[in-house]
Every structure is written in structure tokens, then in C-alpha cells.
Amino acid sequence: MDEKTKDEQWTALKESKLPLSVVIDSGGKSLHGWVRVEAANREEWNERRDVVYRYLESIGIDPKNKNASRFSRLAGVMRDGKEQKLLAVNVGAVNWEAFKDDMDAQDMPMEFSIDSIIEYDPQNDPDNLIGDRWVRRGSSLLFVGQSGCGKSSMAAYQGLKWASGEAWFGVKPVRALKVAYIQAENDIADQHDALKGAAQMTFGKENWERGLRSANMLFFRETVRTGSDFATMLRRLVRKTKVDVVYIDPLLSYMGGNPSDIEVCANFTRHLLQPIMMETGVVLILVHHFPKPKGRDDKPESVAEMAYSGFGSSDLTNWAREVIVMKEVGFNQPRQFMLGMAKRADRSGMTDKDGKVTGSIMIQRGTGGDISWNYADPQKFVVDKESAKKPYAKGRYPKRS
């Protein structure tokens, strides 16, 4: 596995659970594992060799090293001035049958024993990341909002808060998290505006640059890969960077099909993304759009109803552990929004302007060049129809910055 670091190779060998007699540092780029296949004849050896290569294909094992008579590196011998070292003996399964049993068990559903359920300690959950088990390792969030409302800048603000170990409107991580963004729509100028505004809100106008540099955040732009190609890239990125949270913005750029098709939707979320989450413990936050509006609807909606407002199949909402909804309300400047949790609000720790725990809050977007977010001023909030008519001309929204 020459393209991986030796630390990554060692982790891959251990996690494979293959019955390794020895692991040797080659003195070059790679670690070599001697797999104990315990074959009775050449035919069985070929069969078990192919099992090993199929099993390790996804991590980039050398496809040429397959012949039965190939020599191996020998520990204690020098190679180009570097010692070939014995690193470990008897790693993984005790024998080939035990390895096969483990492989077969992977085809079975995950089982929770009665003892594990009874003995689970909710006050001491090592997999809790945010809130009171609001988000645990391997969880999914769906962040839904109207086009142009500022979802990306809000995601930047949210991620920066969590990467700094601070609360986002009361929603606090258990520690400073390592956060990555994969996005398709925002260029370097957009990134600058969103992050500068978020950093100034978090660290102050004098210290925002230093604070942003100290936050454990990574930024990537991907505009081509979709579906399984995107999932393959995502798995590699998560394993390499060991991030806690990845924002995928927007979802529609990467699904690779019609989100209204439940099979397309379920394949992407449940069959491509879910295994990555379970393998690595990463939290995936999918940033998603409302569909194109069909006209003004004055009927009030609950947060739970709006959870299904995202474009496409309802399975998206059903799959996600939590749905965050951001919808513009009111008709004044600065722009004001309802921000709410649809599923596990009581565990999130979200608080309103007065510090009261709640499932939804009113927020407003700052004006000017630097994008910022804060609690809305209730004294300036306009919701009644008569007042709402004033800013409109022939049913159109007024021009907004």
C-alpha cells in the first residue's frame, strides 16, 4: 500500500482482522503483512489469496503481488542503508477460519445484546459529540433552507463554533471538533465573506484572523464527482483527515440522480453514506434546498412539518437523525429567519435570546460586506399581513442586500 503513510497502512492491517503471522517494515515505503491462509493445496491457496485481495481492494493494496513463490522482506536485514524491521507477530484473527467467521458476521445485521442495552450509561457516552446525545459519532444531519437564505454562511458559522469548542445558539459540542467542508457552489470570495463574518462574531473584529487559523477546519471544493464516485472520495478524505464532522454542500450536487426518486435517494444516503459513517464515526451534515416556491402560503407550519420541506423524497428526512430547518419569515430589514430542530430538539440544548432552552429561535442576518448571524430583535419583527403588504410591489420581494 505504497500510496498510504505507514501509520495508515498499520491501521488498515489491524482493522482488516486478517490472520497475520508477522508485520514487517520493508525499509522502503510499505509495511508487509504475511497472511496465514493455511491452504491445503495450490487450488485452495489461489482461492484464499483472491479472498484477501477482494477484501482489501478498497484500500489500494498492490495488485501485482499475487504469485505463490514471491519472496518477502526479511526483518533484520539492511535495505539501501535502512533496516527492515519486525513490527509485530500474530496480529488479527487467530486463524483463517476465525477470519472467515468474522467476514460472514459482517453480512449479518448489527446485534445489540440485552446486556449491552441494559449496561449502556447515558451519562458517560464516549460517542457523544454535541448536546445531550443530540449528535453522536456516525450521525447524520439534514440542514434545509430556501435558496439564497444563507445556508452556507450559517453552516460556516455553525462549524466554526463547534471547531472552536463553543456553543452555536446554545448547541454545544463536548470538545473542539475537527470540521471539514466539501462544497460545489462557493468560490474563494464567498468563502472569505462567510468565514470572516463568522470569525468576527466568534473571536471579535481584532482577533478574527488568528481565531480562524486556530480552528481545526478544512475546506474542499468538488464540482465533478457524484454518487458512488463521490462516496469513494469521501471515504478516503475522512480516513486521511480523521475529521469529526463533514458538511456536504449542497446535497443535490453530489447525489447523482433525481432526489425525488426514493431508490436514488436511499442508495445515496443508506447504501453509500451510511457505511462511511458507521466505519469511521464521522458526522455528515447535508445542506439541502427547499423546492422552488409555488406561491405565497400564509398557513403557518410547525418545525416538524417543515422538516419535509426539502426538495425530493421524504426518505431524506426519515433517514437523517436530525433535521435543521431555516426559513425566512417577516418582511423587514435585516432579513429574519426561523431556525428550528425537527426531531431531537430537547437534546440539542438550543437556547433563545434570553437563554431559555427551546426547539426553535428567531435569528437575523447581518448587513454589509461581512455576513453574520445573531438573534433577531423581536421589536422589529413584522408578521401581520397588513404590514407585510407595504414592502411589496405587485407581489415581489423588495431588493435586499
Short mmCIF file of C-alpha atoms in Angstrom, two decimals:
data_model
loop_
_atom_site.label_atom_id
_atom_site.label_comp_id
_atom_site.label_asym_id
_atom_site.label_seq_id
_atom_site.Cartn_x
_atom_site.Cartn_y
_atom_site.Cartn_z
CA MET A 1 0.00 0.00 0.00
CA ASP A 2 2.79 2.40 -1.02
CA GLU A 3 0.45 5.35 -1.59
CA LYS A 4 -0.55 5.43 2.09
CA THR A 5 1.58 6.50 5.03
CA LYS A 6 2.96 3.74 7.22
CA ASP A 7 0.60 4.79 10.02
CA GLU A 8 -2.35 4.41 7.64
CA GLN A 9 -1.05 1.04 6.45
CA TRP A 10 -0.67 -0.21 10.02
CA THR A 11 -4.21 0.89 10.86
CA ALA A 12 -5.57 -0.82 7.71
CA LEU A 13 -3.79 -4.07 8.53
CA LYS A 14 -5.07 -4.13 12.10
CA GLU A 15 -8.62 -3.20 11.14
CA SER A 16 -8.70 -5.88 8.43
CA LYS A 17 -8.62 -8.59 11.14
CA LEU A 18 -6.68 -10.81 8.73
CA PRO A 19 -4.65 -13.57 10.45
CA LEU A 20 -1.19 -12.01 10.08
CA SER A 21 1.78 -14.07 11.22
CA VAL A 22 4.10 -11.06 11.08
CA VAL A 23 4.11 -7.41 10.03
CA ILE A 24 7.42 -6.13 8.68
CA ASP A 25 8.67 -2.66 7.82
CA SER A 26 10.17 -3.10 4.34
CA GLY A 27 12.75 -0.36 4.83
CA GLY A 28 11.06 1.49 1.99
CA LYS A 29 7.57 2.93 1.65
CA SER A 30 5.50 0.00 2.81
CA LEU A 31 4.63 -2.42 5.57
CA HIS A 32 4.33 -6.08 4.63
CA GLY A 33 1.84 -8.42 6.28
CA TRP A 34 2.20 -12.19 5.97
CA VAL A 35 -1.34 -13.55 5.79
CA ARG A 36 -1.75 -17.04 7.25
CA VAL A 37 -4.12 -18.64 4.72
CA GLU A 38 -3.47 -22.24 5.92
CA ALA A 39 -4.18 -23.70 2.47
CA ALA A 40 -4.03 -27.47 1.98
CA ASN A 41 -3.10 -27.20 -1.72
CA ARG A 42 -2.39 -24.76 -4.53
CA GLU A 43 -6.04 -24.53 -5.57
CA GLU A 44 -7.12 -23.56 -2.06
CA TRP A 45 -4.21 -21.12 -1.85
CA ASN A 46 -5.39 -19.37 -5.03
CA GLU A 47 -8.94 -19.20 -3.72
CA ARG A 48 -7.95 -17.71 -0.36
CA ARG A 49 -5.49 -15.29 -1.96
CA ASP A 50 -8.33 -13.93 -4.11
CA VAL A 51 -10.49 -13.53 -1.00
CA VAL A 52 -7.76 -11.42 0.60
CA TYR A 53 -7.34 -9.20 -2.45
CA ARG A 54 -11.07 -8.62 -2.88
CA TYR A 55 -11.33 -7.86 0.81
CA LEU A 56 -8.54 -5.26 0.69
CA GLU A 57 -9.29 -3.83 -2.76
CA SER A 58 -10.88 -0.64 -1.42
CA ILE A 59 -7.74 0.41 0.49
CA GLY A 60 -5.40 0.22 -2.51
CA ILE A 61 -3.39 -2.97 -1.99
CA ASP A 62 -0.67 -3.69 -4.61
CA PRO A 63 -2.49 -5.80 -7.26
CA LYS A 64 0.73 -7.34 -8.66
CA ASN A 65 1.88 -9.13 -5.52
CA LYS A 66 -0.10 -12.34 -6.10
CA ASN A 67 2.23 -15.18 -7.10
CA ALA A 68 2.72 -18.00 -4.61
CA SER A 69 6.53 -18.09 -4.97
CA ARG A 70 7.16 -14.39 -4.29
CA PHE A 71 9.95 -13.63 -1.83
CA SER A 72 9.26 -11.38 1.15
CA ARG A 73 11.32 -8.81 3.03
CA LEU A 74 13.28 -10.21 5.93
CA ALA A 75 13.45 -8.46 9.29
CA GLY A 76 16.93 -7.56 10.49
CA VAL A 77 18.39 -7.13 7.01
CA MET A 78 19.54 -3.76 5.66
CA ARG A 79 17.96 -2.32 2.51
CA ASP A 80 19.67 0.68 0.91
CA GLY A 81 21.02 1.68 4.30
CA LYS A 82 17.70 1.22 6.12
CA GLU A 83 16.88 -1.68 8.40
CA GLN A 84 13.94 -3.93 7.64
CA LYS A 85 12.21 -4.32 11.00
CA LEU A 86 9.86 -6.80 12.60
CA LEU A 87 6.95 -4.74 13.93
CA ALA A 88 4.51 -7.34 15.24
CA VAL A 89 3.64 -11.05 15.34
CA ASN A 90 0.25 -12.78 15.43
CA VAL A 91 -1.92 -9.78 14.52
CA GLY A 92 -5.65 -10.13 13.87
CA ALA A 93 -7.68 -13.36 13.80
CA VAL A 94 -6.13 -16.49 15.33
CA ASN A 95 -6.55 -18.44 12.08
CA TRP A 96 -8.20 -18.40 8.67
CA GLU A 97 -11.46 -19.93 9.89
CA ALA A 98 -11.81 -17.25 12.57
CA PHE A 99 -11.25 -14.59 9.91
CA LYS A 100 -13.90 -16.17 7.67
CA ASP A 101 -16.34 -16.29 10.57
CA ASP A 102 -15.78 -12.59 11.15
CA MET A 103 -16.34 -11.87 7.45
CA ASP A 104 -19.56 -13.88 7.47
CA ALA A 105 -20.73 -12.00 10.57
CA GLN A 106 -20.33 -8.74 8.67
CA ASP A 107 -23.14 -9.87 6.38
CA MET A 108 -25.46 -10.11 9.39
CA PRO A 109 -27.34 -7.18 10.94
CA MET A 110 -25.65 -5.45 13.86
CA GLU A 111 -26.86 -7.02 17.09
CA PHE A 112 -27.39 -5.23 20.39
CA SER A 113 -27.28 -7.74 23.21
CA ILE A 114 -29.65 -7.34 26.15
CA ASP A 115 -26.64 -6.84 28.43
CA SER A 116 -25.21 -4.05 26.24
CA ILE A 117 -28.58 -2.27 26.24
CA ILE A 118 -29.02 -2.56 30.00
CA GLU A 119 -25.44 -1.57 30.79
CA TYR A 120 -25.35 1.48 28.48
CA ASP A 121 -24.57 4.58 30.57
CA PRO A 122 -26.24 7.69 29.09
CA GLN A 123 -24.21 9.92 31.42
CA ASN A 124 -20.92 8.53 30.14
CA ASP A 125 -21.29 8.08 26.38
CA PRO A 126 -17.89 8.13 24.63
CA ASP A 127 -19.60 8.58 21.25
CA ASN A 128 -21.50 11.74 22.23
CA LEU A 129 -20.25 14.77 20.28
CA ILE A 130 -22.84 17.55 20.52
CA GLY A 131 -25.55 18.37 23.05
CA ASP A 132 -27.09 15.71 25.27
CA ARG A 133 -26.55 12.86 22.78
CA TRP A 134 -28.20 15.11 20.19
CA VAL A 135 -25.44 14.14 17.76
CA ARG A 136 -23.34 11.04 18.35
CA ARG A 137 -20.46 9.66 16.28
CA GLY A 138 -21.76 8.29 12.99
CA SER A 139 -24.87 10.51 13.00
CA SER A 140 -26.46 12.43 10.13
CA LEU A 141 -27.96 15.92 10.00
CA LEU A 142 -30.07 17.39 7.21
CA PHE A 143 -29.86 21.20 7.06
CA VAL A 144 -32.74 22.53 4.94
CA GLY A 145 -33.44 26.09 3.82
CA GLN A 146 -34.56 28.30 0.98
CA SER A 147 -32.21 29.11 -1.86
CA GLY A 148 -30.29 32.30 -1.14
CA CYS A 149 -31.20 32.44 2.53
CA GLY A 150 -27.61 31.95 3.67
CA LYS A 151 -27.40 28.23 4.48
CA SER A 152 -23.74 28.06 3.51
CA SER A 153 -22.77 31.03 5.67
CA MET A 154 -24.81 29.61 8.55
CA ALA A 155 -23.07 26.25 8.10
CA ALA A 156 -19.73 28.09 8.23
CA TYR A 157 -20.76 29.84 11.44
CA GLN A 158 -22.05 26.62 12.99
CA GLY A 159 -18.92 24.66 12.05
CA LEU A 160 -16.58 27.39 13.28
CA LYS A 161 -18.31 27.45 16.65
CA TRP A 162 -18.05 23.69 17.03
CA ALA A 163 -14.47 23.61 15.76
CA SER A 164 -13.65 26.14 18.50
CA GLY A 165 -15.46 24.11 21.15
CA GLU A 166 -18.11 26.82 21.56
CA ALA A 167 -21.90 26.75 21.56
CA TRP A 168 -23.87 27.62 18.43
CA PHE A 169 -27.07 29.28 19.70
CA GLY A 170 -26.76 27.13 22.82
CA VAL A 171 -25.91 23.88 20.98
CA LYS A 172 -22.51 22.93 22.37
CA PRO A 173 -20.01 20.19 21.45
CA VAL A 174 -18.36 18.07 24.13
CA ARG A 175 -14.95 19.29 22.84
CA ALA A 176 -13.45 21.24 19.97
CA LEU A 177 -14.28 19.21 16.86
CA LYS A 178 -12.33 18.77 13.62
CA VAL A 179 -14.59 20.02 10.84
CA ALA A 180 -14.37 19.73 7.04
CA TYR A 181 -16.45 21.27 4.24
CA ILE A 182 -16.96 19.78 0.79
CA GLN A 183 -18.87 22.26 -1.36
CA ALA A 184 -19.59 22.95 -5.00
CA GLU A 185 -21.01 26.45 -5.27
CA ASN A 186 -18.91 28.95 -3.31
CA ASP A 187 -15.72 30.45 -4.72
CA ILE A 188 -12.87 31.89 -2.65
CA ALA A 189 -14.62 35.27 -2.34
CA ASP A 190 -17.79 33.66 -0.96
CA GLN A 191 -15.71 31.63 1.47
CA HIS A 192 -13.92 34.75 2.65
CA ASP A 193 -17.12 36.69 3.33
CA ALA A 194 -18.87 33.87 5.18
CA LEU A 195 -15.88 32.90 7.30
CA LYS A 196 -14.81 36.44 8.09
CA GLY A 197 -18.28 37.30 9.35
CA ALA A 198 -18.48 34.08 11.39
CA ALA A 199 -14.98 34.55 12.80
CA GLN A 200 -15.65 38.16 13.81
CA MET A 201 -18.80 37.06 15.63
CA THR A 202 -16.82 34.32 17.39
CA PHE A 203 -13.44 35.94 18.10
CA GLY A 204 -14.05 39.68 17.69
CA LYS A 205 -13.01 42.05 14.91
CA GLU A 206 -9.45 42.39 16.20
CA ASN A 207 -8.71 38.67 16.56
CA TRP A 208 -10.77 37.01 13.85
CA GLU A 209 -7.81 36.04 11.64
CA ARG A 210 -5.87 34.43 14.48
CA GLY A 211 -9.00 32.69 15.76
CA LEU A 212 -9.88 31.32 12.33
CA ARG A 213 -6.36 29.97 11.84
CA SER A 214 -6.50 28.23 15.22
CA ALA A 215 -9.82 26.49 14.48
CA ASN A 216 -9.45 22.90 13.28
CA MET A 217 -11.20 23.35 9.93
CA LEU A 218 -10.55 22.07 6.40
CA PHE A 219 -12.13 23.31 3.15
CA PHE A 220 -12.51 21.44 -0.16
CA ARG A 221 -14.26 22.20 -3.43
CA GLU A 222 -15.58 19.29 -5.52
CA THR A 223 -17.62 20.01 -8.64
CA VAL A 224 -17.46 16.76 -10.64
CA ARG A 225 -17.86 13.56 -8.63
CA THR A 226 -21.32 12.23 -7.80
CA GLY A 227 -22.91 9.05 -6.45
CA SER A 228 -20.51 6.19 -5.78
CA ASP A 229 -17.51 8.19 -7.08
CA PHE A 230 -18.25 10.89 -4.52
CA ALA A 231 -18.66 8.30 -1.75
CA THR A 232 -15.30 6.72 -2.61
CA MET A 233 -13.61 10.11 -2.42
CA LEU A 234 -15.42 10.94 0.83
CA ARG A 235 -14.32 7.69 2.49
CA ARG A 236 -10.68 8.39 1.60
CA LEU A 237 -10.91 12.00 2.77
CA VAL A 238 -12.44 11.05 6.12
CA ARG A 239 -9.89 8.29 6.74
CA LYS A 240 -6.98 10.55 5.81
CA THR A 241 -8.04 13.66 7.73
CA LYS A 242 -9.78 11.89 10.66
CA VAL A 243 -12.37 14.66 10.88
CA ASP A 244 -15.33 14.55 13.27
CA VAL A 245 -17.80 16.41 11.03
CA VAL A 246 -18.14 16.86 7.25
CA TYR A 247 -20.52 19.38 5.65
CA ILE A 248 -21.71 18.35 2.17
CA ASP A 249 -22.98 21.49 0.44
CA PRO A 250 -25.27 21.22 -1.43
CA LEU A 251 -26.61 17.68 -1.41
CA LEU A 252 -28.01 18.00 -4.94
CA SER A 253 -24.51 18.49 -6.38
CA TYR A 254 -23.39 15.05 -5.21
CA MET A 255 -26.38 12.68 -5.17
CA GLY A 256 -26.00 11.82 -8.85
CA GLY A 257 -29.70 11.36 -9.61
CA ASN A 258 -33.21 12.62 -9.02
CA PRO A 259 -33.72 13.18 -5.27
CA SER A 260 -37.45 12.66 -5.76
CA ASP A 261 -36.73 9.03 -6.70
CA ILE A 262 -36.76 7.12 -3.42
CA GLU A 263 -34.38 4.48 -4.81
CA VAL A 264 -31.82 7.11 -5.84
CA CYS A 265 -32.19 8.88 -2.51
CA ALA A 266 -31.94 5.71 -0.40
CA ASN A 267 -28.98 4.42 -2.39
CA PHE A 268 -27.01 7.59 -1.77
CA THR A 269 -27.83 8.03 1.91
CA ARG A 270 -28.35 4.50 3.22
CA HIS A 271 -26.07 2.47 0.94
CA LEU A 272 -23.23 4.90 0.15
CA LEU A 273 -23.03 7.42 3.02
CA GLN A 274 -24.25 5.30 5.95
CA PRO A 275 -21.43 2.70 5.71
CA ILE A 276 -18.85 5.51 5.78
CA MET A 277 -20.47 6.96 8.89
CA MET A 278 -20.53 3.58 10.63
CA GLU A 279 -16.96 2.67 9.62
CA THR A 280 -15.38 5.96 10.66
CA GLY A 281 -17.78 7.55 13.16
CA VAL A 282 -17.88 10.75 11.11
CA VAL A 283 -20.94 13.02 11.35
CA LEU A 284 -22.29 14.05 7.94
CA ILE A 285 -24.29 17.28 7.57
CA LEU A 286 -26.13 17.51 4.25
CA VAL A 287 -27.02 21.06 3.21
CA HIS A 288 -30.21 20.97 1.14
CA HIS A 289 -32.68 23.30 -0.63
CA PHE A 290 -36.40 23.84 -0.37
CA PRO A 291 -38.08 23.26 -3.76
CA LYS A 292 -38.98 26.21 -5.95
CA PRO A 293 -41.90 28.07 -4.29
CA LYS A 294 -45.29 27.75 -5.98
CA GLY A 295 -46.69 30.93 -4.44
CA ARG A 296 -47.17 32.58 -1.07
CA ASP A 297 -48.82 30.44 1.58
CA ASP A 298 -49.90 32.18 4.77
CA LYS A 299 -50.67 28.90 6.53
CA PRO A 300 -48.29 28.58 9.49
CA GLU A 301 -46.22 25.41 9.68
CA SER A 302 -44.64 23.66 12.62
CA VAL A 303 -40.94 22.83 12.54
CA ALA A 304 -41.84 19.15 12.26
CA GLU A 305 -43.93 19.87 9.15
CA MET A 306 -41.16 21.95 7.62
CA ALA A 307 -38.73 19.06 8.14
CA TYR A 308 -40.25 17.57 4.97
CA SER A 309 -39.82 20.80 3.00
CA GLY A 310 -36.55 19.75 1.38
CA PHE A 311 -36.67 19.01 -2.34
CA GLY A 312 -37.09 15.31 -3.12
CA SER A 313 -38.11 12.12 -1.38
CA SER A 314 -39.38 12.15 2.21
CA ASP A 315 -36.88 9.34 2.85
CA LEU A 316 -34.20 12.02 3.19
CA THR A 317 -35.90 13.39 6.28
CA ASN A 318 -36.71 9.93 7.60
CA TRP A 319 -33.06 8.84 7.27
CA ALA A 320 -31.46 11.82 8.99
CA ARG A 321 -31.02 11.70 12.76
CA GLU A 322 -31.87 15.39 12.97
CA VAL A 323 -33.29 17.97 10.58
CA ILE A 324 -32.38 21.65 10.99
CA VAL A 325 -34.79 23.98 9.22
CA MET A 326 -34.10 27.63 8.36
CA LYS A 327 -36.97 29.60 6.81
CA GLU A 328 -37.31 33.31 6.15
CA VAL A 329 -40.20 34.94 8.00
CA GLY A 330 -41.22 38.55 8.45
CA PHE A 331 -40.81 41.31 5.93
CA ASN A 332 -38.19 43.71 7.19
CA GLN A 333 -34.51 44.52 7.19
CA PRO A 334 -32.30 42.95 8.31
CA ARG A 335 -33.64 39.65 7.00
CA GLN A 336 -35.11 37.44 9.72
CA PHE A 337 -35.49 33.67 9.89
CA MET A 338 -36.95 30.89 11.95
CA LEU A 339 -34.30 28.31 12.88
CA GLY A 340 -35.57 25.08 14.37
CA MET A 341 -34.86 21.42 15.16
CA ALA A 342 -37.42 18.90 13.93
CA LYS A 343 -36.56 15.63 15.68
CA ARG A 344 -34.42 15.81 18.83
CA ALA A 345 -34.72 19.45 19.83
CA ASP A 346 -34.92 18.63 23.54
CA ARG A 347 -31.42 17.12 23.39
CA SER A 348 -29.79 19.86 21.34
CA GLY A 349 -29.52 22.50 24.08
CA MET A 350 -30.66 25.31 21.76
CA THR A 351 -31.50 28.50 23.65
CA ASP A 352 -33.34 31.65 22.71
CA LYS A 353 -32.17 35.24 23.18
CA ASP A 354 -32.99 35.09 26.89
CA GLY A 355 -31.15 31.81 27.48
CA LYS A 356 -34.30 29.68 27.62
CA VAL A 357 -34.00 26.16 26.17
CA THR A 358 -36.21 25.84 23.09
CA GLY A 359 -36.62 23.93 19.87
CA SER A 360 -36.73 26.96 17.58
CA ILE A 361 -35.46 30.53 17.63
CA MET A 362 -35.72 33.72 15.61
CA ILE A 363 -32.46 34.92 14.06
CA GLN A 364 -31.41 37.67 11.70
CA ARG A 365 -28.75 38.09 9.09
CA GLY A 366 -26.36 40.98 9.35
CA THR A 367 -25.97 43.54 6.59
CA GLY A 368 -22.88 44.81 4.84
CA GLY A 369 -19.93 43.02 3.29
CA ASP A 370 -19.28 40.59 6.13
CA ILE A 371 -22.03 38.05 6.66
CA SER A 372 -23.02 37.47 10.28
CA TRP A 373 -25.82 35.87 12.27
CA ASN A 374 -27.42 36.75 15.58
CA TYR A 375 -30.65 36.54 17.50
CA ALA A 376 -33.44 38.63 15.94
CA ASP A 377 -34.76 41.74 17.64
CA PRO A 378 -38.41 40.86 18.42
CA GLN A 379 -39.37 44.55 18.50
CA LYS A 380 -38.60 44.84 14.79
CA PHE A 381 -40.20 41.60 13.71
CA VAL A 382 -43.12 42.02 11.28
CA VAL A 383 -45.55 39.16 10.64
CA ASP A 384 -49.07 40.58 10.17
CA LYS A 385 -50.49 40.71 6.66
CA GLU A 386 -51.24 44.45 6.58
CA SER A 387 -47.66 45.34 7.45
CA ALA A 388 -46.44 42.67 5.10
CA LYS A 389 -48.11 44.33 2.12
CA LYS A 390 -46.18 47.57 2.45
CA PRO A 391 -42.74 46.38 1.30
CA TYR A 392 -44.21 44.60 -1.72
CA ALA A 393 -44.90 45.85 -5.22
CA LYS A 394 -47.07 43.57 -7.35
CA GLY A 395 -46.24 40.61 -5.15
CA ARG A 396 -42.48 40.91 -5.48
CA TYR A 397 -39.93 41.00 -2.69
CA PRO A 398 -38.10 44.29 -2.17
CA LYS A 399 -34.48 44.50 -3.19
CA ARG A 400 -32.26 43.15 -0.44
CA SER A 401 -28.55 43.35 0.22
#
